[in-house]
PDB file of C-alpha atoms in Angstrom:
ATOM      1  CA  UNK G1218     -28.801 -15.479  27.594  1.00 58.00           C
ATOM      2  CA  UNK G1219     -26.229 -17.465  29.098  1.00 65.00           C
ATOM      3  CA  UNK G1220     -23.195 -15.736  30.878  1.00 67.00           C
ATOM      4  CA  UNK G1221     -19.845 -16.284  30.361  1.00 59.00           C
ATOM      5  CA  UNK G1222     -17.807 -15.958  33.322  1.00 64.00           C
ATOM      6  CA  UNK G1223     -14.288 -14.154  32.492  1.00 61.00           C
ATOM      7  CA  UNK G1224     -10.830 -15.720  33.936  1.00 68.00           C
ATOM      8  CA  UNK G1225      -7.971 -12.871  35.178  1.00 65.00           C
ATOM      9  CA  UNK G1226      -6.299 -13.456  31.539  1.00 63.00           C
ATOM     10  CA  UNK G1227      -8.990 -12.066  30.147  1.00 63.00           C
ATOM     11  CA  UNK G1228      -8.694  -8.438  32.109  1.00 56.00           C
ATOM     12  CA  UNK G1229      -4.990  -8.720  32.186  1.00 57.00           C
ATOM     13  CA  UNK G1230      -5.339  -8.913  28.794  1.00 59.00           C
ATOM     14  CA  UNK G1231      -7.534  -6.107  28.064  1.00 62.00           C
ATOM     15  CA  UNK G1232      -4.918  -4.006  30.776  1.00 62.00           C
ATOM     16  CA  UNK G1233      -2.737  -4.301  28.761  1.00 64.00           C
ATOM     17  CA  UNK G1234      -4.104  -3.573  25.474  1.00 58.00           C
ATOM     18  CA  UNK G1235      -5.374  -0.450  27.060  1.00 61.00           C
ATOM     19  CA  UNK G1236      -2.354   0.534  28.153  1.00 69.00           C
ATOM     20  CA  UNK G1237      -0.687  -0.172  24.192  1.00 62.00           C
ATOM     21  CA  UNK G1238      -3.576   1.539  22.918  1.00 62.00           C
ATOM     22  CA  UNK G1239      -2.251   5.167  22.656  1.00 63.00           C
ATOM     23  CA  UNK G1240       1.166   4.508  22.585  1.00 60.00           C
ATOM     24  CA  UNK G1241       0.873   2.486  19.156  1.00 58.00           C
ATOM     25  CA  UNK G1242      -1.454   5.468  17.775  1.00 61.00           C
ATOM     26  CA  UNK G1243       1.158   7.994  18.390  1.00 53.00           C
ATOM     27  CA  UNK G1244       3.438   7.590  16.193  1.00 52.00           C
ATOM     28  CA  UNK G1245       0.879   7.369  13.122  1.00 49.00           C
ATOM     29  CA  UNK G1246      -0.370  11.280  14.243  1.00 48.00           C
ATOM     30  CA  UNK G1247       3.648  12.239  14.391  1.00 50.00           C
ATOM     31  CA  UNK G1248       3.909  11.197  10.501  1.00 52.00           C
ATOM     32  CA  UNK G1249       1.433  13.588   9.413  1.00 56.00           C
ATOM     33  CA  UNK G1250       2.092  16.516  11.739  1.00 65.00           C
ATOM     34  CA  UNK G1251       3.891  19.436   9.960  1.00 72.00           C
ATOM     35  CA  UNK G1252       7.339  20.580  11.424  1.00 76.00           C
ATOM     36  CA  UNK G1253       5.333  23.940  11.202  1.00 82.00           C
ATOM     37  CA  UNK G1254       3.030  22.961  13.758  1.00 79.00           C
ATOM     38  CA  UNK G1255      -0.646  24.646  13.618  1.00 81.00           C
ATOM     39  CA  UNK G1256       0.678  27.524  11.397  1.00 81.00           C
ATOM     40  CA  UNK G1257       0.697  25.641   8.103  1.00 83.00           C
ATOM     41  CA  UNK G1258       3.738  24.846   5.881  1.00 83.00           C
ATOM     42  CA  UNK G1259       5.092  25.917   2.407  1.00 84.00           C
ATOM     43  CA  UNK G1260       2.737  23.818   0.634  1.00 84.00           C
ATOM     44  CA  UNK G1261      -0.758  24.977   2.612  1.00 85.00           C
ATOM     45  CA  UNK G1262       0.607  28.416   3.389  1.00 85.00           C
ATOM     46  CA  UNK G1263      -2.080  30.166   5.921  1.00 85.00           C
ATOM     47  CA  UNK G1264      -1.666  33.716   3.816  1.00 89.00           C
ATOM     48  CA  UNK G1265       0.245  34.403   0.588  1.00 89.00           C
ATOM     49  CA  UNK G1266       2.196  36.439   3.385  1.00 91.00           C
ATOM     50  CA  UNK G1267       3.480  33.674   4.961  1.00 91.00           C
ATOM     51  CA  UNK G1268       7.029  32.722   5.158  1.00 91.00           C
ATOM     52  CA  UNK G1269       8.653  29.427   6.010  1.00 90.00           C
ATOM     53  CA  UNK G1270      12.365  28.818   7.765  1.00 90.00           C
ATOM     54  CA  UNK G1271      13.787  25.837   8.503  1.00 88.00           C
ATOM     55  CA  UNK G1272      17.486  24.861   8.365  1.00 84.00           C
ATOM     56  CA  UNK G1273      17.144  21.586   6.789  1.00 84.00           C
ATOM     57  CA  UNK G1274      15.095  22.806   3.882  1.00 84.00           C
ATOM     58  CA  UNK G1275      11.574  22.300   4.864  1.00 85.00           C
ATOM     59  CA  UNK G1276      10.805  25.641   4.185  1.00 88.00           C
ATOM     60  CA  UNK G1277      11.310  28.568   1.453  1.00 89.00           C
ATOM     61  CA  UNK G1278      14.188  29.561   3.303  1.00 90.00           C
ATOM     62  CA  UNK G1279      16.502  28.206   5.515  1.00 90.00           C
ATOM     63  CA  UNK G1280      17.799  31.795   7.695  1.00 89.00           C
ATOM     64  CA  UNK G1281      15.466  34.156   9.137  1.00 88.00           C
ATOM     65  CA  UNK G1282      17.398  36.671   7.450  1.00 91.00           C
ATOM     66  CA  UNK G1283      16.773  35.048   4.025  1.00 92.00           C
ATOM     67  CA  UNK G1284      13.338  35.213   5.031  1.00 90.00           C
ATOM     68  CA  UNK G1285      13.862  38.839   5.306  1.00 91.00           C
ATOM     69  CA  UNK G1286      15.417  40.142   2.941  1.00 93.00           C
ATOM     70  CA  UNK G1287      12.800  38.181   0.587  1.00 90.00           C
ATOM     71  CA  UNK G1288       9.984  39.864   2.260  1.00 91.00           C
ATOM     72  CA  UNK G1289      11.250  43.194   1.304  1.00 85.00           C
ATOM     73  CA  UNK G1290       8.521  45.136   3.375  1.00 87.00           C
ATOM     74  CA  UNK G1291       6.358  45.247   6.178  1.00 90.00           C
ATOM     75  CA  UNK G1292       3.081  42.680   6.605  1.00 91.00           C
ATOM     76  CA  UNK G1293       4.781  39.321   6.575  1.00 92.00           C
ATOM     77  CA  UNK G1294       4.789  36.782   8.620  1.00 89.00           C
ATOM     78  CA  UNK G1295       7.979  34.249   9.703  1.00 89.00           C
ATOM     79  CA  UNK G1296       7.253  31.124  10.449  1.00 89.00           C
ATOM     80  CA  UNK G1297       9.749  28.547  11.924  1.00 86.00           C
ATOM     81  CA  UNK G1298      10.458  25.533  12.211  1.00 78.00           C
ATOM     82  CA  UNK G1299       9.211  24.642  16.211  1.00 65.00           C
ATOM     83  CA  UNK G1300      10.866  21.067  16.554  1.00 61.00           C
ATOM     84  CA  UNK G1301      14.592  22.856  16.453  1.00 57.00           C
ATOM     85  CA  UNK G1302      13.430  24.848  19.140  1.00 54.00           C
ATOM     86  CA  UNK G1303      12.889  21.435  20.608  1.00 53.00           C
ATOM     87  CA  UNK G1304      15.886  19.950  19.914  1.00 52.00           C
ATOM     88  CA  UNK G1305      18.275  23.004  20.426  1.00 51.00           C
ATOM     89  CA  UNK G1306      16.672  22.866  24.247  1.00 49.00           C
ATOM     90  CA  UNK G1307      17.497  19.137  24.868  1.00 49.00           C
TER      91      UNK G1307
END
């Protein structure tokens, strides 16, 4: 088998791809993640206890206290939205 010597374009080109690599899968993983995090959303709720908050509508409610007052007893579970947490701290 013959060898074929590689010039420095070909490993600054692979560098750099490298480098691109993760950066240009991010984004596709950030689509799909739910505001929710690893605690499920409205639509795949972890229990039938679970309850959902988030201001801009995401969830079944968009107050903790609406959350609540729908509860109406003890055994729930509030759930909210962790990217305002985020933002709020920026």
């Amino acid at each position: 088998m013959t060898e074929v010597p590689l010039g420095r374009g070909a490993f600054v080109a692979a560098g750099i791809g490298a480098e691109l690599a993760p950066a240009l899968a991010a984004p596709a993983r950030a689509a799909t993640r739910s505001p929710f995090g690893c605690h499920g959303s409205p639509s795949a709720r972890l229990t039938a206890r679970t309850l959902y908050v988030d201001p801009g509508g995401r969830g079944g409610h968009t107050t903790v206290q609406a959350a609540v007052d729908a509860a109406g007893g003890s055994g729930y579970t509030l759930v909210d939205d962790e990217n305002d947490r985020r933002r709020a701290a920026r």
